[in-house]
mmCIF file of C-alpha atoms and ligand atoms in Angstrom:
data_model
loop_
_atom_site.group_PDB
_atom_site.id
_atom_site.type_symbol
_atom_site.label_atom_id
_atom_site.label_comp_id
_atom_site.label_asym_id
_atom_site.label_seq_id
_atom_site.Cartn_x
_atom_site.Cartn_y
_atom_site.Cartn_z
ATOM 1 C CA UNK A 4 47.921 -52.756 3.923
ATOM 2 C CA UNK A 5 47.566 -49.589 1.865
ATOM 3 C CA UNK A 6 49.212 -46.338 3.101
ATOM 4 C CA UNK A 7 48.525 -43.022 1.512
ATOM 5 C CA UNK A 8 49.301 -39.301 2.104
ATOM 6 C CA UNK A 9 46.505 -36.719 1.794
ATOM 7 C CA UNK A 10 46.873 -32.922 1.645
ATOM 8 C CA UNK A 11 43.936 -30.615 2.341
ATOM 9 C CA UNK A 12 43.291 -26.928 3.110
ATOM 10 C CA UNK A 13 41.672 -27.987 6.377
ATOM 11 C CA UNK A 14 41.322 -31.040 8.559
ATOM 12 C CA UNK A 15 37.806 -31.506 7.250
ATOM 13 C CA UNK A 16 38.937 -31.409 3.636
ATOM 14 C CA UNK A 17 41.800 -33.837 4.192
ATOM 15 C CA UNK A 18 39.619 -36.225 6.156
ATOM 16 C CA UNK A 19 36.991 -36.149 3.397
ATOM 17 C CA UNK A 20 39.697 -37.171 0.946
ATOM 18 C CA UNK A 21 40.721 -40.062 3.222
ATOM 19 C CA UNK A 22 37.090 -41.103 3.579
ATOM 20 C CA UNK A 23 36.425 -40.989 -0.156
ATOM 21 C CA UNK A 24 39.496 -42.938 -1.099
ATOM 22 C CA UNK A 25 40.079 -45.430 1.725
ATOM 23 C CA UNK A 26 36.560 -45.592 3.196
ATOM 24 C CA UNK A 27 35.230 -45.094 6.699
ATOM 25 C CA UNK A 28 37.484 -47.695 8.358
ATOM 26 C CA UNK A 29 40.779 -46.158 7.333
ATOM 27 C CA UNK A 30 43.348 -45.799 10.117
ATOM 28 C CA UNK A 31 44.888 -42.373 10.592
ATOM 29 C CA UNK A 32 48.619 -42.836 11.097
ATOM 30 C CA UNK A 33 49.675 -39.279 11.373
ATOM 31 C CA UNK A 34 48.252 -35.725 10.981
ATOM 32 C CA UNK A 35 50.183 -32.437 10.793
ATOM 33 C CA UNK A 36 49.896 -28.886 9.559
ATOM 34 C CA UNK A 37 52.450 -27.835 6.893
ATOM 35 C CA UNK A 38 53.266 -24.541 5.124
ATOM 36 C CA UNK A 39 52.494 -24.232 1.414
ATOM 37 C CA UNK A 40 55.552 -23.898 -0.877
ATOM 38 C CA UNK A 41 53.602 -22.305 -3.714
ATOM 39 C CA UNK A 42 54.365 -18.567 -3.713
ATOM 40 C CA UNK A 43 51.195 -17.861 -5.765
ATOM 41 C CA UNK A 44 49.143 -19.341 -2.971
ATOM 42 C CA UNK A 45 50.715 -17.290 -0.199
ATOM 43 C CA UNK A 46 47.278 -16.573 1.296
ATOM 44 C CA UNK A 47 46.854 -20.315 1.883
ATOM 45 C CA UNK A 48 48.991 -20.184 4.976
ATOM 46 C CA UNK A 49 48.784 -23.796 6.014
ATOM 47 C CA UNK A 50 47.754 -27.162 4.732
ATOM 48 C CA UNK A 51 46.888 -30.285 6.609
ATOM 49 C CA UNK A 52 48.657 -33.486 5.846
ATOM 50 C CA UNK A 53 47.156 -36.807 6.830
ATOM 51 C CA UNK A 54 48.853 -40.139 6.499
ATOM 52 C CA UNK A 55 46.234 -42.890 6.478
ATOM 53 C CA UNK A 56 46.190 -46.636 6.024
ATOM 54 C CA UNK A 57 43.600 -49.235 5.192
ATOM 55 C CA UNK A 58 43.737 -53.009 5.168
ATOM 56 C CA UNK A 59 42.832 -54.717 1.948
ATOM 57 C CA UNK A 60 40.655 -53.282 -0.823
ATOM 58 C CA UNK A 61 39.189 -49.816 -0.864
ATOM 59 C CA UNK A 62 35.917 -49.873 1.054
ATOM 60 C CA UNK A 63 32.647 -49.367 -0.846
ATOM 61 C CA UNK A 64 30.545 -46.516 0.481
ATOM 62 C CA UNK A 65 27.109 -47.515 1.802
ATOM 63 C CA UNK A 66 24.404 -46.401 -0.619
ATOM 64 C CA UNK A 67 21.749 -45.386 1.934
ATOM 65 C CA UNK A 68 21.757 -43.842 5.343
ATOM 66 C CA UNK A 69 21.336 -46.546 7.951
ATOM 67 C CA UNK A 70 22.241 -47.331 11.557
ATOM 68 C CA UNK A 71 25.443 -48.747 10.226
ATOM 69 C CA UNK A 72 26.093 -45.537 8.363
ATOM 70 C CA UNK A 73 25.509 -43.524 11.550
ATOM 71 C CA UNK A 74 27.834 -45.702 13.571
ATOM 72 C CA UNK A 75 30.555 -45.345 10.939
ATOM 73 C CA UNK A 76 30.007 -41.589 10.856
ATOM 74 C CA UNK A 77 30.338 -41.395 14.660
ATOM 75 C CA UNK A 78 33.505 -43.452 14.473
ATOM 76 C CA UNK A 79 34.779 -41.213 11.742
ATOM 77 C CA UNK A 80 34.110 -38.074 13.789
ATOM 78 C CA UNK A 81 35.870 -39.404 16.835
ATOM 79 C CA UNK A 82 38.872 -40.259 14.662
ATOM 80 C CA UNK A 83 38.901 -36.690 13.379
ATOM 81 C CA UNK A 84 38.859 -35.395 16.934
ATOM 82 C CA UNK A 85 41.743 -37.701 17.788
ATOM 83 C CA UNK A 86 43.629 -36.485 14.763
ATOM 84 C CA UNK A 87 42.813 -32.894 15.546
ATOM 85 C CA UNK A 88 44.149 -33.291 19.039
ATOM 86 C CA UNK A 89 47.476 -34.270 17.520
ATOM 87 C CA UNK A 90 47.636 -31.095 15.368
ATOM 88 C CA UNK A 91 46.181 -28.881 18.111
ATOM 89 C CA UNK A 92 42.648 -28.515 16.637
ATOM 90 C CA UNK A 93 40.018 -28.723 19.384
ATOM 91 C CA UNK A 94 36.398 -29.913 19.149
ATOM 92 C CA UNK A 95 35.378 -26.259 19.524
ATOM 93 C CA UNK A 96 37.401 -25.355 16.394
ATOM 94 C CA UNK A 97 35.752 -28.132 14.490
ATOM 95 C CA UNK A 98 32.246 -26.876 15.445
ATOM 96 C CA UNK A 99 33.126 -23.372 14.415
ATOM 97 C CA UNK A 100 34.316 -24.659 10.997
ATOM 98 C CA UNK A 101 31.041 -26.505 10.617
ATOM 99 C CA UNK A 102 29.114 -23.296 11.509
ATOM 100 C CA UNK A 103 31.070 -21.278 9.059
ATOM 101 C CA UNK A 104 30.391 -23.755 6.240
ATOM 102 C CA UNK A 105 26.668 -23.691 7.065
ATOM 103 C CA UNK A 106 26.681 -19.829 7.064
ATOM 104 C CA UNK A 107 28.392 -19.799 3.675
ATOM 105 C CA UNK A 108 25.788 -22.249 2.334
ATOM 106 C CA UNK A 109 22.975 -19.918 3.487
ATOM 107 C CA UNK A 110 24.622 -16.945 1.875
ATOM 108 C CA UNK A 111 25.041 -18.771 -1.435
ATOM 109 C CA UNK A 112 21.369 -19.813 -1.362
ATOM 110 C CA UNK A 113 20.302 -16.187 -0.787
ATOM 111 C CA UNK A 114 22.530 -14.869 -3.588
ATOM 112 C CA UNK A 115 21.101 -17.537 -5.922
ATOM 113 C CA UNK A 116 17.531 -16.400 -5.145
ATOM 114 C CA UNK A 117 18.411 -12.735 -5.757
ATOM 115 C CA UNK A 118 20.100 -13.521 -9.048
ATOM 116 C CA UNK A 119 17.178 -15.640 -10.258
ATOM 117 C CA UNK A 120 14.949 -12.525 -10.001
ATOM 118 C CA UNK A 121 12.688 -13.648 -7.138
ATOM 119 C CA UNK A 122 12.736 -11.500 -4.036
ATOM 120 C CA UNK A 123 15.300 -12.610 -1.488
ATOM 121 C CA UNK A 124 13.239 -13.413 1.533
ATOM 122 C CA UNK A 125 15.415 -14.225 4.520
ATOM 123 C CA UNK A 126 14.470 -16.383 7.490
ATOM 124 C CA UNK A 127 12.837 -13.400 9.261
ATOM 125 C CA UNK A 128 10.437 -12.896 6.347
ATOM 126 C CA UNK A 129 12.145 -9.634 5.432
ATOM 127 C CA UNK A 130 12.449 -8.770 1.819
ATOM 128 C CA UNK A 131 15.109 -6.660 0.093
ATOM 129 C CA UNK A 132 14.025 -3.075 0.837
ATOM 130 C CA UNK A 133 13.815 -1.862 -2.754
ATOM 131 C CA UNK A 134 11.935 -4.875 -4.013
ATOM 132 C CA UNK A 135 9.461 -4.598 -1.138
ATOM 133 C CA UNK A 136 8.910 -0.871 -1.795
ATOM 134 C CA UNK A 137 8.215 -1.586 -5.460
ATOM 135 C CA UNK A 138 5.804 -4.412 -4.623
ATOM 136 C CA UNK A 139 3.874 -2.322 -2.067
ATOM 137 C CA UNK A 140 3.685 0.563 -4.517
ATOM 138 C CA UNK A 141 2.386 -1.647 -7.337
ATOM 139 C CA UNK A 142 -0.275 -3.310 -5.208
ATOM 140 C CA UNK A 143 -1.533 -0.014 -3.718
ATOM 141 C CA UNK A 144 -1.506 1.717 -7.109
ATOM 142 C CA UNK A 145 -3.646 -1.123 -8.396
ATOM 143 C CA UNK A 146 -6.226 -0.330 -5.730
ATOM 144 C CA UNK A 147 -6.170 3.337 -6.824
ATOM 145 C CA UNK A 148 -4.064 4.861 -4.048
ATOM 146 C CA UNK A 149 -2.139 7.900 -5.237
ATOM 147 C CA UNK A 150 1.643 7.853 -5.550
ATOM 148 C CA UNK A 151 1.824 10.772 -3.135
ATOM 149 C CA UNK A 152 -0.100 8.881 -0.429
ATOM 150 C CA UNK A 153 1.991 5.733 -0.891
ATOM 151 C CA UNK A 154 5.310 7.637 -0.753
ATOM 152 C CA UNK A 155 4.262 9.421 2.429
ATOM 153 C CA UNK A 156 3.161 6.134 4.001
ATOM 154 C CA UNK A 157 6.458 4.395 3.199
ATOM 155 C CA UNK A 158 8.492 7.370 4.414
ATOM 156 C CA UNK A 159 6.640 7.909 7.645
ATOM 157 C CA UNK A 160 6.311 4.228 8.568
ATOM 158 C CA UNK A 161 9.838 3.114 7.673
ATOM 159 C CA UNK A 162 11.193 5.794 10.039
ATOM 160 C CA UNK A 163 9.506 4.007 12.971
ATOM 161 C CA UNK A 164 9.077 0.374 11.864
ATOM 162 C CA UNK A 165 10.758 -2.195 9.735
ATOM 163 C CA UNK A 166 8.303 -2.930 6.935
ATOM 164 C CA UNK A 167 8.025 -6.611 6.048
ATOM 165 C CA UNK A 168 5.841 -8.615 3.730
ATOM 166 C CA UNK A 169 3.832 -9.761 6.719
ATOM 167 C CA UNK A 170 3.266 -6.481 8.547
ATOM 168 C CA UNK A 171 2.846 -3.969 5.726
ATOM 169 C CA UNK A 172 -0.946 -4.303 5.390
ATOM 170 C CA UNK A 173 -1.441 -3.759 9.128
ATOM 171 C CA UNK A 174 0.975 -0.786 9.088
ATOM 172 C CA UNK A 175 -0.878 0.698 6.095
ATOM 173 C CA UNK A 176 -4.229 0.267 7.846
ATOM 174 C CA UNK A 177 -2.873 1.995 10.991
ATOM 175 C CA UNK A 178 -1.384 4.793 8.885
ATOM 176 C CA UNK A 179 -4.690 5.507 7.103
ATOM 177 C CA UNK A 180 -6.687 5.320 10.363
ATOM 178 C CA UNK A 181 -4.360 7.789 12.069
ATOM 179 C CA UNK A 182 -3.803 10.158 9.107
ATOM 180 C CA UNK A 183 -7.399 10.436 7.866
ATOM 181 C CA UNK A 184 -9.678 11.957 10.421
ATOM 182 C CA UNK A 185 -11.992 9.092 11.259
ATOM 183 C CA UNK A 186 -14.310 10.935 13.622
ATOM 184 C CA UNK A 187 -17.767 10.492 12.187
ATOM 185 C CA UNK A 188 -20.545 12.949 12.812
ATOM 186 C CA UNK A 189 -23.888 12.079 11.312
ATOM 187 C CA UNK A 190 -24.480 14.707 8.657
ATOM 188 C CA UNK A 191 -26.932 17.500 9.182
ATOM 189 C CA UNK A 192 -27.253 20.816 7.382
ATOM 190 C CA UNK A 193 -25.748 23.547 9.533
ATOM 191 C CA UNK A 194 -26.886 26.442 7.411
ATOM 192 C CA UNK A 195 -30.225 27.207 5.851
ATOM 193 C CA UNK A 196 -28.687 27.938 2.435
ATOM 194 C CA UNK A 197 -26.561 25.203 0.788
ATOM 195 C CA UNK A 198 -24.932 25.669 -2.563
ATOM 196 C CA UNK A 199 -23.764 22.833 -4.875
ATOM 197 C CA UNK A 200 -20.980 23.615 -7.317
ATOM 198 C CA UNK A 201 -18.620 21.565 -9.549
ATOM 199 C CA UNK A 202 -17.746 20.496 -13.080
ATOM 200 C CA UNK A 203 -20.383 19.523 -15.635
ATOM 201 C CA UNK A 204 -22.227 16.231 -15.359
ATOM 202 C CA UNK A 205 -20.746 15.084 -12.046
ATOM 203 C CA UNK A 206 -24.190 14.605 -10.520
ATOM 204 C CA UNK A 207 -24.934 17.914 -8.730
ATOM 205 C CA UNK A 208 -28.639 18.036 -9.537
ATOM 206 C CA UNK A 209 -29.149 14.334 -8.769
ATOM 207 C CA UNK A 210 -27.279 14.611 -5.463
ATOM 208 C CA UNK A 211 -29.314 17.688 -4.499
ATOM 209 C CA UNK A 212 -32.532 15.757 -5.265
ATOM 210 C CA UNK A 213 -31.309 12.823 -3.109
ATOM 211 C CA UNK A 214 -30.524 15.124 -0.178
ATOM 212 C CA UNK A 215 -33.846 17.002 -0.552
ATOM 213 C CA UNK A 216 -35.817 13.712 -0.595
ATOM 214 C CA UNK A 217 -34.095 12.526 2.563
ATOM 215 C CA UNK A 218 -34.847 15.837 4.328
ATOM 216 C CA UNK A 219 -38.466 15.681 3.371
ATOM 217 C CA UNK A 220 -39.060 11.954 3.881
ATOM 218 C CA UNK A 221 -36.883 11.234 6.935
ATOM 219 C CA UNK A 222 -36.701 14.576 8.744
ATOM 220 C CA UNK A 223 -40.041 16.143 7.713
ATOM 221 C CA UNK A 224 -38.236 19.350 6.803
ATOM 222 C CA UNK A 225 -39.533 22.001 4.470
ATOM 223 C CA UNK A 226 -37.095 22.203 1.587
ATOM 224 C CA UNK A 227 -36.961 24.797 -1.227
ATOM 225 C CA UNK A 228 -34.992 24.585 -4.483
ATOM 226 C CA UNK A 229 -33.224 27.507 -6.163
ATOM 227 C CA UNK A 230 -31.525 26.942 -9.493
ATOM 228 C CA UNK A 231 -28.970 29.242 -11.095
ATOM 229 C CA UNK A 232 -28.565 26.807 -14.003
ATOM 230 C CA UNK A 233 -30.304 28.469 -16.886
ATOM 231 C CA UNK A 234 -27.688 27.492 -19.452
ATOM 232 C CA UNK A 235 -29.251 24.201 -20.445
ATOM 233 C CA UNK A 236 -32.925 24.229 -21.333
ATOM 234 C CA UNK A 237 -33.328 20.801 -19.728
ATOM 235 C CA UNK A 238 -31.686 21.858 -16.463
ATOM 236 C CA UNK A 239 -34.682 23.757 -15.034
ATOM 237 C CA UNK A 240 -36.994 20.994 -16.247
ATOM 238 C CA UNK A 241 -34.910 18.369 -14.464
ATOM 239 C CA UNK A 242 -35.233 20.166 -11.127
ATOM 240 C CA UNK A 243 -38.922 20.999 -11.775
ATOM 241 C CA UNK A 244 -39.674 17.273 -11.990
ATOM 242 C CA UNK A 245 -38.058 16.626 -8.602
ATOM 243 C CA UNK A 246 -39.799 19.636 -7.034
ATOM 244 C CA UNK A 247 -43.196 18.403 -8.284
ATOM 245 C CA UNK A 248 -42.598 14.829 -7.047
ATOM 246 C CA UNK A 249 -41.469 16.080 -3.634
ATOM 247 C CA UNK A 250 -43.957 18.949 -3.565
ATOM 248 C CA UNK A 251 -41.336 21.603 -2.940
ATOM 249 C CA UNK A 252 -41.142 25.199 -4.193
ATOM 250 C CA UNK A 253 -38.666 25.934 -7.019
ATOM 251 C CA UNK A 254 -37.150 29.324 -7.787
ATOM 252 C CA UNK A 255 -35.118 30.130 -10.913
ATOM 253 C CA UNK A 256 -32.608 32.998 -10.784
ATOM 254 C CA UNK A 257 -31.583 34.201 -14.249
ATOM 255 C CA UNK A 258 -28.868 36.568 -12.970
ATOM 256 C CA UNK A 259 -26.993 37.455 -9.819
ATOM 257 C CA UNK A 260 -29.233 40.394 -9.064
ATOM 258 C CA UNK A 261 -32.344 38.195 -8.884
ATOM 259 C CA UNK A 262 -30.740 35.732 -6.403
ATOM 260 C CA UNK A 263 -31.708 37.889 -3.388
ATOM 261 C CA UNK A 264 -35.359 38.050 -4.415
ATOM 262 C CA UNK A 265 -35.505 34.275 -5.107
ATOM 263 C CA UNK A 266 -34.091 33.544 -1.675
ATOM 264 C CA UNK A 267 -36.688 35.806 -0.061
ATOM 265 C CA UNK A 268 -39.414 33.851 -1.863
ATOM 266 C CA UNK A 269 -38.113 30.695 -0.223
ATOM 267 C CA UNK A 270 -37.715 32.259 3.236
ATOM 268 C CA UNK A 271 -40.207 30.005 4.953
ATOM 269 C CA UNK A 272 -38.210 26.855 3.988
ATOM 270 C CA UNK A 273 -36.108 25.140 6.658
ATOM 271 C CA UNK A 274 -33.450 24.290 4.081
ATOM 272 C CA UNK A 275 -32.739 25.910 0.709
ATOM 273 C CA UNK A 276 -30.713 23.843 -1.798
ATOM 274 C CA UNK A 277 -29.081 25.881 -4.559
ATOM 275 C CA UNK A 278 -28.256 24.141 -7.863
ATOM 276 C CA UNK A 279 -25.674 25.685 -10.212
ATOM 277 C CA UNK A 280 -24.607 25.079 -13.772
ATOM 278 C CA UNK A 281 -21.664 22.731 -14.276
ATOM 279 C CA UNK A 282 -18.634 24.907 -14.876
ATOM 280 C CA UNK A 283 -15.142 24.085 -16.063
ATOM 281 C CA UNK A 284 -12.543 24.922 -13.429
ATOM 282 C CA UNK A 285 -10.108 25.619 -16.260
ATOM 283 C CA UNK A 286 -12.255 28.414 -17.692
ATOM 284 C CA UNK A 287 -11.319 31.725 -16.020
ATOM 285 C CA UNK A 288 -14.604 33.379 -17.049
ATOM 286 C CA UNK A 289 -16.633 30.564 -15.491
ATOM 287 C CA UNK A 290 -14.629 30.727 -12.264
ATOM 288 C CA UNK A 291 -15.135 34.523 -12.073
ATOM 289 C CA UNK A 292 -18.856 34.047 -12.525
ATOM 290 C CA UNK A 293 -18.942 31.463 -9.726
ATOM 291 C CA UNK A 294 -17.149 33.895 -7.381
ATOM 292 C CA UNK A 295 -19.657 36.562 -8.248
ATOM 293 C CA UNK A 296 -22.768 34.524 -7.450
ATOM 294 C CA UNK A 297 -21.190 33.008 -4.334
ATOM 295 C CA UNK A 298 -20.503 36.571 -3.145
ATOM 296 C CA UNK A 299 -24.143 37.455 -3.679
ATOM 297 C CA UNK A 300 -25.445 34.625 -1.470
ATOM 298 C CA UNK A 301 -25.446 35.398 2.238
ATOM 299 C CA UNK A 302 -24.430 32.924 4.973
ATOM 300 C CA UNK A 303 -24.225 29.527 3.343
ATOM 301 C CA UNK A 304 -22.514 26.132 3.219
ATOM 302 C CA UNK A 305 -20.824 25.108 -0.016
ATOM 303 C CA UNK A 306 -20.572 21.574 -1.422
ATOM 304 C CA UNK A 307 -18.044 20.885 -4.173
ATOM 305 C CA UNK A 308 -19.263 17.867 -6.143
ATOM 306 C CA UNK A 309 -16.549 15.676 -7.812
ATOM 307 C CA UNK A 310 -16.884 12.441 -9.710
ATOM 308 C CA UNK A 311 -14.891 9.404 -8.509
ATOM 309 C CA UNK A 312 -14.082 8.787 -12.183
ATOM 310 C CA UNK A 313 -11.569 11.592 -12.145
ATOM 311 C CA UNK A 314 -7.937 10.791 -11.404
ATOM 312 C CA UNK A 315 -6.198 12.461 -8.446
ATOM 313 C CA UNK A 316 -4.366 14.885 -10.716
ATOM 314 C CA UNK A 317 -7.698 16.181 -12.193
ATOM 315 C CA UNK A 318 -9.210 16.311 -8.705
ATOM 316 C CA UNK A 319 -6.199 18.309 -7.487
ATOM 317 C CA UNK A 320 -6.639 20.813 -10.313
ATOM 318 C CA UNK A 321 -10.331 21.213 -9.483
ATOM 319 C CA UNK A 322 -9.882 21.538 -5.715
ATOM 320 C CA UNK A 323 -7.000 23.999 -6.177
ATOM 321 C CA UNK A 324 -9.170 26.245 -8.368
ATOM 322 C CA UNK A 325 -11.799 26.348 -5.601
ATOM 323 C CA UNK A 326 -9.305 27.035 -2.848
ATOM 324 C CA UNK A 327 -10.375 30.714 -2.865
ATOM 325 C CA UNK A 328 -13.360 29.493 -0.790
ATOM 326 C CA UNK A 329 -12.382 29.282 2.882
ATOM 327 C CA UNK A 330 -14.516 26.356 3.769
ATOM 328 C CA UNK A 331 -16.299 23.811 1.655
ATOM 329 C CA UNK A 332 -17.383 20.199 1.897
ATOM 330 C CA UNK A 333 -16.620 17.661 -0.830
ATOM 331 C CA UNK A 334 -19.110 15.183 -2.221
ATOM 332 C CA UNK A 335 -17.710 12.298 -4.247
ATOM 333 C CA UNK A 336 -20.179 10.835 -6.729
ATOM 334 C CA UNK A 337 -20.373 7.789 -8.984
ATOM 335 C CA UNK A 338 -18.326 5.424 -6.804
ATOM 336 C CA UNK A 339 -20.375 2.660 -8.420
ATOM 337 C CA UNK A 340 -18.634 3.410 -11.705
ATOM 338 C CA UNK A 341 -15.041 2.864 -10.561
ATOM 339 C CA UNK A 342 -13.100 -0.053 -9.141
ATOM 340 C CA UNK A 343 -10.666 2.468 -7.568
ATOM 341 C CA UNK A 344 -12.565 3.393 -4.409
ATOM 342 C CA UNK A 345 -9.299 4.572 -2.893
ATOM 343 C CA UNK A 346 -9.967 7.910 -4.621
ATOM 344 C CA UNK A 347 -11.844 8.858 -1.427
ATOM 345 C CA UNK A 348 -8.677 8.307 0.693
ATOM 346 C CA UNK A 349 -6.526 10.213 -1.806
ATOM 347 C CA UNK A 350 -8.779 13.260 -1.503
ATOM 348 C CA UNK A 351 -8.981 13.065 2.290
ATOM 349 C CA UNK A 352 -5.221 12.570 2.569
ATOM 350 C CA UNK A 353 -4.343 15.424 0.301
ATOM 351 C CA UNK A 354 -6.857 18.052 1.346
ATOM 352 C CA UNK A 355 -7.866 17.365 4.919
ATOM 353 C CA UNK A 356 -11.270 18.733 3.926
ATOM 354 C CA UNK A 357 -14.458 17.047 4.996
ATOM 355 C CA UNK A 358 -16.117 14.610 2.594
ATOM 356 C CA UNK A 359 -19.725 15.035 3.618
ATOM 357 C CA UNK A 360 -21.241 12.432 1.258
ATOM 358 C CA UNK A 361 -20.497 9.737 -1.233
ATOM 359 C CA UNK A 362 -22.926 8.604 -3.922
ATOM 360 C CA UNK A 363 -22.999 5.260 -5.630
ATOM 361 C CA UNK A 364 -25.811 5.158 -8.186
ATOM 362 C CA UNK A 365 -28.576 7.040 -10.011
ATOM 363 C CA UNK A 366 -31.407 6.078 -7.668
ATOM 364 C CA UNK A 367 -33.017 9.005 -5.884
ATOM 365 C CA UNK A 368 -33.024 9.037 -2.882
ATOM 366 C CA UNK A 369 -31.244 5.761 -2.004
ATOM 367 C CA UNK A 370 -27.797 5.902 -3.558
ATOM 368 C CA UNK A 371 -26.149 8.367 -1.156
ATOM 369 C CA UNK A 372 -24.653 8.104 2.307
ATOM 370 C CA UNK A 373 -22.440 9.952 4.754
ATOM 371 C CA UNK A 374 -18.815 8.806 4.920
ATOM 372 C CA UNK A 375 -17.669 6.746 7.885
ATOM 373 C CA UNK A 376 -13.919 6.921 7.208
ATOM 374 C CA UNK A 377 -12.847 3.980 9.393
ATOM 375 C CA UNK A 378 -15.407 1.629 7.796
ATOM 376 C CA UNK A 379 -14.531 2.854 4.346
ATOM 377 C CA UNK A 380 -10.811 2.146 4.932
ATOM 378 C CA UNK A 381 -11.645 -1.452 5.907
ATOM 379 C CA UNK A 382 -13.875 -1.858 2.846
ATOM 380 C CA UNK A 383 -11.187 -0.619 0.461
ATOM 381 C CA UNK A 384 -8.441 -2.772 2.039
ATOM 382 C CA UNK A 385 -10.608 -5.899 1.816
ATOM 383 C CA UNK A 386 -11.342 -5.461 -1.898
HETATM 384 N N1 LIG B 414 -23.676 5.864 -11.835
HETATM 385 C C1 LIG B 414 -23.987 6.983 -11.251
HETATM 386 N N2 LIG B 414 -24.552 7.977 -11.971
HETATM 387 C C2 LIG B 414 -24.885 9.108 -11.323
HETATM 388 C C3 LIG B 414 -24.617 9.330 -9.963
HETATM 389 N N3 LIG B 414 -25.043 10.564 -9.658
HETATM 390 C C4 LIG B 414 -25.520 11.111 -10.791
HETATM 391 N N4 LIG B 414 -25.442 10.250 -11.810
HETATM 392 C C5 LIG B 414 -25.864 10.412 -13.209
HETATM 393 O O1 LIG B 414 -25.009 11.334 -13.811
HETATM 394 C C6 LIG B 414 -25.700 12.027 -14.838
HETATM 395 C C7 LIG B 414 -25.537 13.545 -14.640
HETATM 396 O O2 LIG B 414 -26.185 13.879 -13.414
HETATM 397 P P1 LIG B 414 -26.661 15.352 -13.110
HETATM 398 O O3 LIG B 414 -27.226 15.312 -11.724
HETATM 399 O O4 LIG B 414 -27.489 15.884 -14.154
HETATM 400 O O5 LIG B 414 -25.232 16.060 -13.116
HETATM 401 P P2 LIG B 414 -24.965 17.630 -12.954
HETATM 402 O O6 LIG B 414 -23.679 17.792 -12.271
HETATM 403 O O7 LIG B 414 -26.121 18.287 -12.379
HETATM 404 O O8 LIG B 414 -24.781 18.040 -14.467
HETATM 405 P P3 LIG B 414 -24.776 19.538 -15.071
HETATM 406 O O9 LIG B 414 -25.875 20.251 -14.399
HETATM 407 O O10 LIG B 414 -24.963 19.338 -16.519
HETATM 408 O O11 LIG B 414 -23.445 20.102 -14.761
HETATM 409 C C8 LIG B 414 -27.150 11.590 -14.739
HETATM 410 O O12 LIG B 414 -27.353 10.582 -15.704
HETATM 411 C C9 LIG B 414 -27.256 11.011 -13.358
HETATM 412 O O13 LIG B 414 -28.252 10.000 -13.238
HETATM 413 C C10 LIG B 414 -23.990 8.253 -9.225
HETATM 414 O O14 LIG B 414 -23.708 8.319 -8.024
HETATM 415 N N5 LIG B 414 -23.693 7.127 -9.922
HETATM 416 MG MG1 LIG B 415 -27.332 19.909 -13.050
#
């Protein structure tokens, strides 16, 4: 018979030592808790001493789990409980030790994941808040959403909900649907006179031709053109071609004082579409001139035409320069030329002004439509 003394920090540890050295069939002779003598280990208040015996050679551990293994394990556990009874450790204590060990294992696994650089996703699917915020920001920026819109979304939503990897897309969808007015009214001209303004080359004349064609072809309206763009020789020619194809009258006003007369010449039209020269919003002289001719046109609706190719900072500069006008619609052109369709949401989110139309190609009259915000949100989120 072989008798040996084992010292462990806990019953589990001491029993593991017994098991490793003497095997599963060792006999526990005596178990007790003892105080540590080492003054440097004063926090280790107690140790567990087990005196165990085994007949014959040290037992070889079974290599694979089997029924035999389970039976031995069961036997082993019941021996521990017997031993524990002697030192005053109950079955409940043993379970709580087991739980604690398993909690520590989980914590270590989570720390390992964090240190290895991958996001620490816990059992609930939650992700470390900062990492998640960065990931959301990166994926929405890629789609073209502005930083301002993303920040407002994260701030407003995280006050009410816990954002997780799984729910963030749905929360973002709900945020856009509630923040961006999604009431759709089919577009119709409310005023007889409609003026199109905006930077150079954004598609003002082309958009005006698309709208005129739709009025003539679909609504059988009488449309007249007035152009104030006499800066480029080709500008009047461009509108003349459309007016001839559509059989519509065209007036050219060379200065502000002739605008009144030109409008009178078009008085029997149902709708008058006024084209203007592209003007830089950064040029004070140009902006003054726009104010002057807008003042000289009576009751009218104004459409600010902006290209989707601009970034939100440029768009902000443009819209801010035109903020002297109380009310204007925005038309966003050239959506076919950008992968960042979210520009439409950025504008709606920032300005709360109506986007009356979007255009997506050079074809007159097909490549234009009204904006159904809710449908557009779905389209952008799917891409
Ligand atoms: N891809 C694309 N091109 C467009 C769109 N709308 C207009 N264009 C093109 O953009 C170019 C400029 O269009 P215009 O209508 O002359 O632009 P504008 O704003 O009147 O230009 P200015 O009068 O010089 O200020 C033309 O080649 C158009 O065919 C669009 O929605 N998509
Ligand atoms: Mg033009």
